[in-house]
Short mmCIF file of C-alpha atoms in Angstrom, two decimals:
data_model
loop_
_atom_site.label_atom_id
_atom_site.label_comp_id
_atom_site.label_asym_id
_atom_site.label_seq_id
_atom_site.Cartn_x
_atom_site.Cartn_y
_atom_site.Cartn_z
CA MET O 1 6.09 49.77 -36.44
CA SER O 2 6.28 53.57 -36.63
CA SER O 3 3.09 53.64 -38.60
CA ARG O 4 1.00 52.02 -35.80
CA ARG O 5 -0.59 53.99 -32.94
CA VAL O 6 -1.53 52.44 -29.61
CA VAL O 7 -3.65 53.74 -26.74
CA VAL O 8 -2.61 52.57 -23.26
CA THR O 9 -4.90 53.29 -20.32
CA GLY O 10 -3.70 53.53 -16.75
CA ALA O 11 -0.44 54.95 -18.10
CA SER O 12 0.61 57.10 -15.18
CA SER O 13 2.41 54.42 -13.16
CA GLY O 14 3.37 50.77 -12.91
CA ILE O 15 2.46 48.39 -15.75
CA GLY O 16 0.84 51.20 -17.85
CA ALA O 17 3.88 53.47 -17.73
CA ALA O 18 6.25 50.62 -18.45
CA THR O 19 4.17 49.58 -21.43
CA VAL O 20 4.18 53.10 -22.79
CA ARG O 21 8.02 53.20 -22.58
CA LEU O 22 8.43 49.87 -24.26
CA PHE O 23 6.11 50.67 -27.03
CA ARG O 24 7.98 53.92 -27.68
CA GLN O 25 11.33 52.07 -27.62
CA ARG O 26 9.94 49.75 -30.27
CA GLY O 27 8.91 52.65 -32.50
CA TRP O 28 5.17 52.77 -31.90
CA GLU O 29 3.22 56.04 -31.65
CA VAL O 30 1.68 55.96 -28.23
CA VAL O 31 -1.18 57.79 -26.43
CA GLY O 32 -0.95 57.33 -22.68
CA VAL O 33 -4.21 57.82 -20.73
CA ALA O 34 -4.65 58.33 -16.97
CA ARG O 35 -6.22 60.67 -14.46
CA ARG O 36 -3.15 62.35 -13.21
CA GLN O 37 -1.93 65.06 -15.61
CA GLU O 38 1.37 65.76 -13.82
CA ARG O 39 2.42 62.10 -14.04
CA LEU O 40 1.42 62.00 -17.74
CA ASP O 41 3.40 65.14 -18.47
CA GLU O 42 6.48 63.57 -16.90
CA LEU O 43 5.95 60.43 -19.04
CA ALA O 44 5.58 62.44 -22.18
CA ALA O 45 8.70 64.43 -21.57
CA GLU O 46 10.57 61.16 -20.99
CA THR O 47 9.29 59.11 -23.87
CA GLY O 48 7.86 61.44 -26.49
CA ALA O 49 4.39 59.87 -26.03
CA ASP O 50 1.20 61.82 -26.61
CA VAL O 51 -0.91 61.84 -23.38
CA PHE O 52 -4.46 62.56 -22.46
CA ALA O 53 -5.84 63.03 -18.98
CA ALA O 54 -9.15 61.19 -18.38
CA ASP O 55 -11.12 59.51 -15.62
CA LEU O 56 -12.44 56.31 -17.34
CA THR O 57 -15.34 56.10 -14.93
CA ARG O 58 -16.74 59.34 -16.41
CA GLN O 59 -18.44 58.92 -19.84
CA GLU O 60 -17.78 62.53 -20.73
CA ASP O 61 -14.06 61.98 -20.24
CA VAL O 62 -14.10 58.86 -22.46
CA ASP O 63 -16.03 60.74 -25.16
CA ALA O 64 -13.45 63.58 -24.96
CA LEU O 65 -10.60 60.95 -25.40
CA ARG O 66 -12.44 59.51 -28.45
CA ASP O 67 -12.75 62.93 -29.99
CA HIS O 68 -9.05 63.75 -29.24
CA LEU O 69 -7.92 60.51 -30.90
CA ALA O 70 -10.22 60.95 -33.99
CA ALA O 71 -8.82 64.36 -34.49
CA THR O 72 -5.16 63.41 -34.18
CA GLY O 73 -4.70 60.30 -36.18
CA PRO O 74 -5.61 56.56 -36.70
CA VAL O 75 -5.72 54.13 -33.80
CA HIS O 76 -4.47 50.57 -34.35
CA ALA O 77 -4.31 49.12 -30.92
CA LEU O 78 -5.86 49.52 -27.51
CA VAL O 79 -4.33 48.26 -24.24
CA ASN O 80 -6.97 48.44 -21.36
CA ASN O 81 -4.63 48.43 -18.46
CA ALA O 82 -6.52 50.78 -16.03
CA GLY O 83 -7.85 48.88 -12.96
CA GLY O 84 -7.15 48.19 -9.33
CA ALA O 85 -8.09 46.45 -6.14
CA LYS O 86 -9.40 47.68 -2.79
CA GLY O 87 -9.31 45.72 0.50
CA LEU O 88 -8.70 42.09 1.39
CA ASP O 89 -11.79 41.52 3.65
CA SER O 90 -14.30 38.68 3.47
CA VAL O 91 -17.33 38.88 1.20
CA GLU O 92 -19.39 39.41 4.48
CA ALA O 93 -17.18 42.12 5.90
CA SER O 94 -15.88 43.98 2.85
CA SER O 95 -17.07 47.42 1.80
CA VAL O 96 -19.76 47.72 -0.75
CA ASP O 97 -18.23 51.00 -1.85
CA ASP O 98 -14.97 49.26 -2.49
CA TRP O 99 -16.76 46.69 -4.61
CA VAL O 100 -18.51 49.36 -6.67
CA TRP O 101 -15.19 51.18 -7.24
CA MET O 102 -13.51 47.96 -8.40
CA TYR O 103 -16.39 47.15 -10.79
CA GLU O 104 -16.53 50.63 -12.15
CA ILE O 105 -12.81 50.91 -13.09
CA ASN O 106 -12.10 47.26 -13.99
CA VAL O 107 -15.24 46.42 -15.90
CA ILE O 108 -17.43 49.43 -16.79
CA GLY O 109 -14.32 51.53 -17.49
CA THR O 110 -13.10 48.83 -19.91
CA LYS O 111 -16.43 48.58 -21.54
CA ARG O 112 -16.74 52.41 -21.86
CA VAL O 113 -13.33 52.60 -23.68
CA ILE O 114 -13.96 49.69 -25.97
CA SER O 115 -17.38 51.03 -27.04
CA ALA O 116 -15.94 54.47 -27.69
CA LEU O 117 -12.76 53.50 -29.55
CA LEU O 118 -13.88 50.38 -31.53
CA PRO O 119 -15.02 52.55 -34.53
CA LEU O 120 -11.56 54.17 -34.51
CA LEU O 121 -9.91 50.68 -34.34
CA ARG O 122 -11.96 49.59 -37.28
CA ASP O 123 -10.74 52.51 -39.27
CA GLY O 124 -7.23 51.58 -38.25
CA ALA O 125 -7.81 47.97 -39.39
CA ARG O 126 -9.00 49.29 -42.76
CA GLU O 127 -5.80 51.15 -43.10
CA THR O 128 -3.19 48.45 -42.02
CA GLY O 129 -5.22 45.32 -42.28
CA HIS O 130 -5.70 44.58 -38.66
CA ALA O 131 -6.16 46.07 -35.18
CA ASP O 132 -5.78 44.91 -31.65
CA ILE O 133 -7.61 45.08 -28.32
CA LEU O 134 -5.63 43.83 -25.30
CA ASN O 135 -7.23 43.73 -21.86
CA LEU O 136 -5.05 43.35 -18.84
CA THR O 137 -6.98 41.28 -16.32
CA SER O 138 -5.46 39.11 -13.58
CA ILE O 139 -5.20 35.58 -12.37
CA ALA O 140 -7.74 36.82 -9.84
CA GLY O 141 -10.16 36.67 -12.74
CA LEU O 142 -9.42 32.94 -13.25
CA THR O 143 -9.01 31.54 -9.71
CA ALA O 144 -10.83 32.66 -6.57
CA TYR O 145 -8.93 33.20 -3.23
CA VAL O 146 -9.87 34.05 0.34
CA GLY O 147 -10.02 37.84 0.65
CA GLY O 148 -10.35 38.26 -3.09
CA GLY O 149 -14.19 38.70 -3.10
CA GLY O 150 -14.69 42.02 -4.81
CA TYR O 151 -11.44 41.88 -6.90
CA ASN O 152 -12.20 38.33 -7.95
CA ALA O 153 -15.76 39.31 -8.97
CA ALA O 154 -14.54 42.38 -11.01
CA LYS O 155 -11.74 40.49 -12.77
CA PHE O 156 -13.90 37.44 -13.46
CA ALA O 157 -16.33 39.87 -15.14
CA GLU O 158 -13.56 41.59 -17.16
CA HIS O 159 -12.36 38.15 -18.30
CA ALA O 160 -15.89 37.25 -19.39
CA LEU O 161 -16.27 40.64 -21.21
CA THR O 162 -13.08 39.74 -23.08
CA GLU O 163 -14.17 36.33 -24.14
CA VAL O 164 -17.58 37.62 -25.32
CA LEU O 165 -15.90 40.52 -27.27
CA ARG O 166 -13.71 37.88 -29.08
CA LEU O 167 -16.78 36.04 -30.17
CA GLU O 168 -18.57 39.23 -31.26
CA LEU O 169 -15.61 40.37 -33.37
CA ASN O 170 -15.08 36.98 -35.03
CA GLY O 171 -14.76 37.52 -38.78
CA GLU O 172 -13.21 40.97 -38.41
CA PRO O 173 -9.40 41.48 -38.56
CA ILE O 174 -9.33 42.63 -34.90
CA ARG O 175 -7.43 40.46 -32.34
CA VAL O 176 -8.67 40.31 -28.84
CA VAL O 177 -5.91 39.45 -26.35
CA GLU O 178 -6.04 38.94 -22.60
CA VAL O 179 -2.95 39.15 -20.34
CA ALA O 180 -3.62 37.84 -16.80
CA PRO O 181 -0.63 38.61 -14.50
CA GLY O 182 0.02 37.07 -11.12
CA MET O 183 2.06 38.80 -8.47
CA VAL O 184 3.63 41.97 -9.85
CA ALA O 185 5.59 44.16 -7.47
CA THR O 186 4.60 47.72 -8.43
CA GLU O 187 4.62 50.49 -5.96
CA GLU O 188 1.03 51.64 -6.18
CA PHE O 189 -1.23 48.56 -6.71
CA SER O 190 -1.01 47.17 -3.18
CA LEU O 191 -0.80 50.71 -1.69
CA VAL O 192 -4.24 51.40 -3.14
CA ARG O 193 -5.49 48.05 -2.03
CA PHE O 194 -4.49 48.90 1.53
CA ASP O 195 -5.43 52.58 1.62
CA GLY O 196 -1.83 53.71 1.59
CA ASP O 197 -0.57 51.35 4.27
CA GLN O 198 3.07 50.97 3.20
CA ALA O 199 3.79 48.29 5.74
CA ARG O 200 1.00 46.07 4.52
CA ARG O 201 2.01 46.75 0.98
CA ASP O 202 5.61 45.66 1.64
CA ALA O 203 4.46 42.53 3.48
CA VAL O 204 2.76 41.21 0.36
CA TYR O 205 6.14 40.80 -1.40
CA GLU O 206 8.28 40.02 1.66
CA ASP O 207 10.64 37.04 1.07
CA VAL O 208 9.00 36.17 -2.25
CA PRO O 209 11.84 35.50 -4.65
CA GLU O 210 11.65 37.70 -7.76
CA PRO O 211 7.96 38.71 -8.13
CA LEU O 212 7.18 40.05 -11.61
CA THR O 213 8.08 43.63 -12.39
CA ALA O 214 6.03 46.04 -14.43
CA GLU O 215 8.60 45.70 -17.22
CA ASP O 216 8.08 41.89 -17.29
CA VAL O 217 4.31 42.44 -17.96
CA ALA O 218 5.04 45.23 -20.53
CA GLU O 219 7.26 42.76 -22.46
CA THR O 220 4.43 40.29 -22.50
CA ILE O 221 2.01 42.96 -23.76
CA VAL O 222 4.24 44.32 -26.43
CA HIS O 223 5.24 40.81 -27.63
CA ALA O 224 1.57 39.77 -28.01
CA LEU O 225 0.83 42.79 -30.17
CA GLU O 226 3.95 42.49 -32.33
CA LEU O 227 3.37 38.90 -33.44
CA PRO O 228 2.16 38.35 -37.03
CA ARG O 229 -1.34 39.56 -37.37
CA HIS O 230 -2.89 36.14 -37.93
CA VAL O 231 -1.58 34.96 -34.47
CA ASP O 232 -3.97 35.65 -31.62
CA LEU O 233 -2.74 34.85 -28.12
CA ASP O 234 -6.24 34.57 -26.58
CA LEU O 235 -5.16 34.25 -22.97
CA ILE O 236 -1.64 34.77 -21.55
CA VAL O 237 -1.20 33.87 -17.83
CA VAL O 238 2.16 35.22 -16.58
CA LYS O 239 3.33 34.60 -13.00
CA PRO O 240 6.60 34.60 -11.19
CA VAL O 241 8.16 31.11 -10.88
CA ALA O 242 7.67 31.33 -7.10
CA GLN O 243 3.82 31.65 -7.56
CA ALA O 244 1.87 28.54 -8.23
CA ALA O 245 -1.60 30.14 -7.63
CA PRO O 246 -3.07 33.37 -6.28
CA HIS O 247 -3.02 31.96 -2.84
CA ARG O 248 0.21 29.78 -3.07
CA PHE O 249 3.65 31.15 -3.47
CA ALA O 250 7.09 30.12 -2.23
CA LYS O 251 9.10 32.31 0.19
CA GLY O 252 12.87 32.33 0.49
CA GLU O 253 15.41 30.97 -2.03
CA LEU O 254 14.16 28.62 -4.67
CA ARG O 255 15.99 25.25 -4.43
CA VAL O 256 16.00 22.09 -6.31
CA THR O 257 14.79 19.25 -4.03
CA ASP O 258 16.45 15.83 -3.63
#
C-alpha cells in the first residue's frame, strides 16, 4: 500500500484525524487537510503525514490544495470527511445562517474538492489501475428526525451528490463509496452543533452504551478502500448496536429479553 496516496479532509480532529492515523499505520501516504494549521502540525509530527491547511468553503484554498497535490505526487484516493452540524431547532425556528453554513461545508465543499481533484485521481487511476472517492455522510442523510432540519437537508444533498457521481463515473476505474455513520462520540461534533455548550454535548451520549468512536469509523473507511479494486461498497451504514435509528437508541445496559 505504500505506493498509494490518499487525501483526507477534516483531518484536524475526530474521524478525520483517526482516519489519517490508520491509513499511515497501514502504510499509505496521506495528505491531511483542515483549517487549523496547529492541529495539522501536531498530526504530522505524530504520524508522518503530509498536511495542508485549507478552508474548503473558499475556492482559492481548494485551488491551492489542488496545485500542492499536483506538484508533490499522484493522488489515488480522496476521503471527503469535512462537515458538521449546527443547531437542533425546528425548521421554523432554526437559523438560516446555520443552514447556509451546513450546506456550504457538507455539500458545496465536497463538490469543490471533487471537481478540483478528480483530474488528479484520474491520473492516479492511470498509474495504478483504479482510484477511490469516499464521501462521509450520515444516517441523517437517509432518515429525517425532529430537530434535524438543516443537517438532514445538507446530508440528504450530499448523499444525492454521491449517487449521481457514481452514475457519472460509471465506466471509469474509480470507485465511489459512501459511509454513513450514526452516533459517534467525538469531542467536537456536538460541541460545534451546540455552540460550545459542553453540558449539551455530554447529554447526547449520556447512558448510551458504547456509541461509535472515531476509530470505529476510520476502520470502516480504510477497510472499504483496501478491498480488491473490483469491489465497490456503494453505501455503508454504521451505527452502534444501541442505536436503531437517528431518533431511537437504547440507554443503560443492553440485555437479552425473556
